């Protein structure tokens, strides 16, 4: 058996340790220069962060943090001076600030390790805590920079650090000056936006709720919260947020009215659904005809669900009068006439009477109006409906039938 030279292994290990220590000194020397290359220093120090010879040295992590903060400073200064750095440069500099906080946190932990006598004699903690407090507002800016470069995960993480820093016990002595509650709420809102865009809807919902709890007064915190709840199929939460949004903003966003009504309709609570609609109509200014048209259309929908077709037809008609550009109300009114004609056809055993013809032509005109306003109204099925409608009216309307058949 070949003998293993333990002395040789020990010598190799010692050389490797000396190399890492030399690397740390080189980085330290570089950062003390008149014009440090922070990016190069940050890259150079990385092996020392994981090597056993240097990874437990406070100075190693202090140097990494200094280099990281320097990278951010360079990007921030360039933006402030209007030099327009590239998105990649902005992303790297902003991420470096977040990484720098992690480096300082590790340095703070190592600086608090008891010595051989069991006593803690920190040497760098005061400097670390000062840096942490001084750069705290920049963490919020770093998140904004990352968001602007479409690094949504990076932005979320930067803002998460921003929100959590004041409550981290190790940083209590830093005496970080927190922003107002509403500013923190705004940050949480944008975190929710990041997660909503990335499809992490459960986290998005949580952030929107927290933004509201932190007094962030923005209608979108409620509308996006409702959307996140819808995506995760938490319908009770969706109702809760829609109700809060409606109480605070009324019909400023018709989504609140729609969600509340859908919730009540699902429970077949027609009086509650109608109450929301009537309150919405009463509280919406008369000159906001676009909003009123949407609410009247919703009213017709409730009446239709409640089998009051005559009232529904009047409500849809009122909606078209209020806003002649609202395609959905024309489509819904057309449906009412078309359905009337189908009932008449049943009575006549599908014989096209003058009444049926007139009713279906009225429906056709309304369908065409809806189609002209929005070709995708009714899930894009209007052309197919008109093809069948004209085809059912007989040879006199074959040209119209073929025309709409070609538009499907």
XYZ file of C-alpha atoms in Angstrom:
408
model
C 0.000 0.000 0.000
C 1.283 3.422 -0.947
C 2.031 5.565 2.105
C 0.210 8.855 2.396
C 2.422 11.777 3.330
C 0.458 13.626 6.027
C 3.107 16.317 6.205
C 2.611 17.030 2.511
C -1.146 17.349 2.956
C -0.634 19.667 5.899
C 1.754 21.816 3.882
C -0.700 22.006 0.965
C -3.503 22.985 3.318
C -1.328 25.662 4.863
C -0.407 27.060 1.462
C -4.105 27.193 0.470
C -4.938 29.034 3.687
C -2.142 31.508 3.108
C -3.418 32.069 -0.432
C -6.898 32.954 0.845
C -5.495 35.258 3.507
C -3.372 36.920 0.849
C -6.462 37.334 -1.321
C -8.263 39.112 1.530
C -5.295 41.441 2.052
C -5.155 42.228 -1.654
C -8.838 43.167 -1.642
C -8.346 45.271 1.472
C -5.455 47.084 -0.179
C -7.519 47.660 -3.306
C -10.439 49.139 -1.377
C -8.106 51.552 0.403
C -6.986 53.018 -2.917
C -7.992 56.452 -4.182
C -10.352 55.077 -6.820
C -11.411 51.526 -5.823
C -12.784 49.137 -8.432
C -15.633 47.906 -6.264
C -17.010 45.418 -8.788
C -13.619 43.732 -9.206
C -13.054 43.686 -5.438
C -16.479 42.172 -4.818
C -15.843 39.433 -7.341
C -12.351 38.769 -5.967
C -13.507 38.376 -2.360
C -16.134 35.707 -3.118
C -13.883 32.615 -2.672
C -12.809 33.895 0.736
C -16.429 33.917 1.928
C -16.630 30.129 1.714
C -13.047 29.089 2.435
C -12.644 27.807 6.036
C -9.415 29.780 6.412
C -11.153 33.131 5.967
C -14.926 32.540 6.194
C -14.983 33.041 9.970
C -13.019 36.277 9.840
C -15.011 39.454 10.490
C -12.757 41.431 8.169
C -13.547 39.158 5.210
C -17.236 39.960 5.437
C -16.603 43.631 6.162
C -14.601 43.911 2.954
C -17.304 42.126 0.962
C -19.924 44.512 2.371
C -17.789 47.590 1.616
C -17.277 46.453 -1.957
C -20.988 45.688 -2.394
C -22.080 49.061 -1.007
C -19.498 50.722 -3.247
C -21.017 49.017 -6.301
C -24.400 50.430 -5.350
C -22.957 53.898 -4.724
C -21.490 53.941 -8.240
C -24.840 53.113 -9.810
C -26.771 55.547 -7.618
C -24.340 58.377 -8.411
C -24.550 57.646 -12.123
C -28.361 57.776 -12.028
C -28.322 60.962 -9.939
C -25.979 62.614 -12.450
C -28.157 61.574 -15.373
C -25.549 59.279 -16.923
C -28.147 56.565 -17.617
C -26.305 53.328 -16.812
C -27.528 50.171 -18.528
C -30.322 48.141 -16.989
C -27.865 45.359 -16.264
C -25.527 47.760 -14.457
C -28.461 49.119 -12.435
C -29.616 45.611 -11.605
C -26.167 44.466 -10.486
C -25.544 47.575 -8.396
C -28.948 47.413 -6.717
C -28.604 43.706 -5.992
C -25.146 44.373 -4.562
C -26.689 46.603 -1.899
C -28.990 43.791 -0.790
C -26.065 41.368 -0.768
C -24.048 43.921 1.188
C -26.605 43.902 3.979
C -26.281 40.103 4.156
C -22.495 40.462 4.377
C -22.770 43.018 7.168
C -25.213 40.763 9.002
C -22.703 37.910 8.891
C -19.917 40.244 10.038
C -22.083 41.432 12.929
C -22.687 37.843 14.013
C -18.980 37.017 13.909
C -18.143 40.220 15.761
C -20.450 39.094 18.571
C -18.865 35.674 19.112
C -17.527 35.274 22.695
C -13.763 34.995 23.058
C -11.917 32.178 24.825
C -12.931 33.731 28.168
C -16.581 33.769 27.194
C -16.726 37.543 26.787
C -18.059 39.427 23.780
C -15.758 42.244 22.706
C -17.066 43.597 19.418
C -14.695 45.694 17.346
C -16.714 46.404 14.234
C -20.315 46.307 15.434
C -20.596 50.055 15.932
C -19.406 50.734 12.367
C -21.704 48.037 10.976
C -24.759 49.395 12.738
C -24.009 52.914 11.500
C -23.744 51.690 7.901
C -26.952 49.701 8.232
C -28.845 52.758 9.473
C -27.295 55.207 6.995
C -28.124 53.101 3.946
C -31.586 52.054 5.061
C -33.432 54.537 2.764
C -31.311 53.293 -0.139
C -32.741 49.782 0.234
C -36.107 51.190 -0.794
C -34.485 52.916 -3.775
C -32.680 49.720 -4.764
C -36.026 47.945 -4.880
C -37.401 50.677 -7.145
C -34.377 50.418 -9.453
C -34.800 46.644 -9.691
C -38.515 47.037 -10.377
C -37.815 49.508 -13.167
C -35.447 47.011 -14.797
C -38.190 44.341 -14.568
C -36.267 42.270 -12.022
C -39.444 41.606 -10.062
C -38.005 38.955 -7.755
C -35.032 41.174 -6.978
C -37.315 44.130 -6.275
C -39.505 42.029 -3.990
C -36.494 40.789 -2.019
C -35.013 44.277 -1.654
C -38.305 45.630 -0.355
C -38.686 42.628 1.944
C -35.324 43.543 3.473
C -36.494 47.150 3.763
C -39.660 46.119 5.609
C -37.937 43.664 7.933
C -34.766 45.548 8.885
C -36.245 47.696 11.677
C -37.603 44.616 13.469
C -34.459 42.430 13.272
C -33.198 42.114 16.883
C -29.520 42.254 15.880
C -30.102 45.680 14.311
C -32.032 47.151 17.240
C -29.057 49.257 18.310
C -28.801 50.723 14.823
C -31.844 52.844 15.698
C -33.152 52.752 12.154
C -35.559 55.599 11.455
C -38.619 53.927 9.962
C -40.766 55.552 7.295
C -44.378 56.412 7.925
C -46.816 53.528 8.111
C -48.387 54.492 4.782
C -44.980 54.460 3.052
C -44.330 50.938 4.317
C -47.812 50.068 3.071
C -46.932 51.434 -0.349
C -43.829 49.249 -0.487
C -45.907 46.203 0.460
C -48.351 47.119 -2.290
C -45.598 47.102 -4.900
C -44.352 43.805 -3.511
C -47.835 42.480 -4.148
C -47.720 43.852 -7.689
C -44.440 41.971 -8.276
C -45.943 38.696 -7.107
C -49.173 39.258 -9.011
C -47.152 39.689 -12.210
C -45.103 36.590 -11.430
C -48.164 34.493 -10.681
C -47.394 33.993 -6.986
C -50.946 34.954 -6.133
C -51.076 33.775 -2.525
C -48.142 36.013 -1.561
C -49.641 38.817 -3.662
C -52.882 38.556 -1.695
C -51.016 38.659 1.618
C -49.060 41.753 0.575
C -52.175 43.605 -0.596
C -53.864 42.865 2.719
C -50.804 44.098 4.620
C -50.663 47.251 2.504
C -54.256 48.007 3.459
C -53.509 47.310 7.144
C -50.624 49.806 6.915
C -53.058 52.517 5.785
C -51.989 52.604 2.152
C -54.902 54.532 0.663
C -54.959 53.406 -2.953
C -57.900 51.830 -4.722
C -55.595 49.402 -6.509
C -54.610 47.744 -3.246
C -58.214 46.591 -3.090
C -58.742 45.800 -6.777
C -55.480 43.853 -7.033
C -56.255 42.139 -3.751
C -59.635 41.092 -5.142
C -57.926 39.770 -8.276
C -55.345 37.808 -6.260
C -58.116 36.295 -4.130
C -60.027 35.349 -7.272
C -56.974 33.598 -8.698
C -56.473 31.471 -5.594
C -60.239 30.869 -5.428
C -60.570 32.356 -1.963
C -64.023 33.739 -2.617
C -64.715 34.759 0.976
C -61.552 36.875 0.958
C -62.484 38.251 -2.440
C -65.850 39.312 -1.064
C -64.239 40.816 2.048
C -61.815 42.970 0.022
C -64.479 43.960 -2.495
C -66.757 45.031 0.354
C -63.974 47.078 1.977
C -63.113 48.642 -1.377
C -66.741 49.462 -2.087
C -67.215 51.026 1.355
C -64.145 53.194 0.825
C -64.344 54.039 -2.892
C -67.958 53.360 -3.839
C -68.410 52.941 -7.594
C -65.064 54.462 -8.491
C -64.239 50.981 -9.735
C -67.242 48.964 -10.890
C -65.293 45.765 -10.140
C -66.236 46.125 -6.482
C -69.907 46.265 -7.375
C -69.540 43.332 -9.738
C -67.702 41.142 -7.229
C -70.169 41.875 -4.442
C -73.072 41.118 -6.734
C -71.492 37.899 -7.989
C -70.957 36.831 -4.392
C -74.591 37.521 -3.499
C -75.867 35.887 -6.679
C -73.841 32.746 -5.955
C -75.650 32.598 -2.624
C -78.942 33.467 -4.382
C -79.281 36.504 -2.158
C -80.995 38.661 -4.790
C -82.170 41.419 -2.406
C -78.585 42.000 -1.191
C -77.298 42.084 -4.771
C -79.962 44.559 -5.805
C -79.264 46.730 -2.768
C -75.627 47.113 -3.872
C -76.780 48.112 -7.350
C -79.298 50.658 -6.107
C -76.705 52.158 -3.762
C -74.254 52.298 -6.641
C -76.722 54.101 -8.901
C -77.633 56.555 -6.152
C -74.011 57.351 -5.249
C -72.656 57.738 -8.797
C -72.699 61.304 -10.171
C -75.169 61.796 -13.012
C -72.433 62.968 -15.366
C -70.515 59.705 -14.930
C -72.645 58.044 -17.587
C -70.050 55.400 -18.408
C -70.077 54.062 -14.855
C -73.843 54.324 -14.577
C -74.224 52.369 -17.806
C -72.160 49.522 -16.359
C -74.200 49.487 -13.157
C -77.501 49.490 -15.044
C -76.228 46.595 -17.111
C -75.416 44.728 -13.900
C -78.902 45.560 -12.630
C -80.366 43.950 -15.728
C -78.242 40.887 -15.109
C -79.598 40.523 -11.576
C -83.162 40.947 -12.803
C -82.543 38.329 -15.460
C -81.237 35.913 -12.824
C -84.379 36.623 -10.844
C -86.516 35.782 -13.929
C -87.792 39.350 -14.257
C -87.049 39.576 -17.976
C -89.206 42.611 -18.690
C -87.365 44.641 -16.038
C -84.001 43.300 -17.252
C -84.787 44.428 -20.773
C -85.559 47.944 -19.515
C -82.320 48.069 -17.529
C -80.211 46.979 -20.500
C -81.959 49.575 -22.655
C -81.253 52.241 -20.036
C -77.583 51.222 -20.127
C -77.404 51.685 -23.909
C -78.968 55.142 -23.570
C -76.510 56.210 -20.898
C -73.449 55.070 -22.855
C -73.951 54.365 -26.575
C -70.346 53.104 -26.736
C -70.749 50.318 -24.159
C -70.827 47.154 -26.265
C -71.882 44.781 -23.503
C -75.212 46.455 -22.841
C -76.109 46.262 -26.557
C -75.162 42.592 -26.543
C -77.245 41.903 -23.419
C -80.255 43.765 -24.803
C -79.885 41.833 -28.080
C -79.930 38.588 -26.093
C -83.247 39.544 -24.523
C -84.896 40.121 -27.928
C -83.336 36.959 -29.342
C -84.561 34.884 -26.406
C -88.062 36.360 -26.811
C -88.029 35.262 -30.435
C -87.028 31.724 -29.482
C -89.986 31.471 -27.111
C -92.271 32.687 -29.877
C -90.796 30.081 -32.218
C -91.688 27.362 -29.730
C -95.270 28.580 -29.667
C -95.470 28.733 -33.471
C -93.675 25.401 -33.860
C -90.811 27.213 -35.617
C -93.010 28.956 -38.157
C -91.513 32.421 -38.753
C -94.346 34.841 -38.063
C -94.079 38.598 -38.722
C -93.680 39.100 -34.958
C -90.812 36.632 -34.809
C -89.144 38.212 -37.827
C -89.443 41.711 -36.387
C -88.149 40.590 -32.967
C -85.153 38.752 -34.429
C -84.286 41.661 -36.742
C -84.332 43.968 -33.715
C -81.971 41.534 -31.994
C -79.787 41.438 -35.119
C -79.462 45.235 -35.212
C -78.420 45.282 -31.566
C -75.947 42.432 -32.058
C -74.409 44.289 -34.995
C -74.128 47.470 -32.938
C -72.361 45.522 -30.190
C -70.049 43.920 -32.777
C -69.182 47.295 -34.309
C -68.203 48.583 -30.872
C -66.234 45.500 -29.837
C -65.764 42.425 -32.020
C -64.861 40.357 -28.953
C -68.040 41.155 -27.038
C -69.920 38.043 -26.033
C -66.675 36.052 -26.111
C -66.352 36.835 -29.812
C -69.450 34.801 -30.746
C -71.576 37.555 -32.273
C -70.731 36.668 -35.891
C -71.817 33.066 -35.314
C -75.023 34.161 -33.599
C -75.924 36.442 -36.511
C -75.171 33.714 -39.045
C -77.627 31.355 -37.351
C -80.159 34.138 -36.810
C -80.286 35.178 -40.464
C -80.151 31.568 -41.647
C -83.187 30.813 -39.488
C -85.148 33.655 -41.094
C -85.143 31.923 -44.471
C -84.031 32.512 -48.045
C -84.755 36.242 -47.927
C -81.766 36.707 -45.604
C -79.315 34.220 -47.138
C -76.860 36.954 -48.187
C -76.672 38.333 -44.660
C -76.257 34.801 -43.302
C -73.336 34.083 -45.629
C -71.697 37.407 -44.818
C -71.714 36.728 -41.073
C -70.673 33.114 -41.632
C -67.514 34.402 -43.331
C -66.727 36.630 -40.354
C -66.613 33.816 -37.801
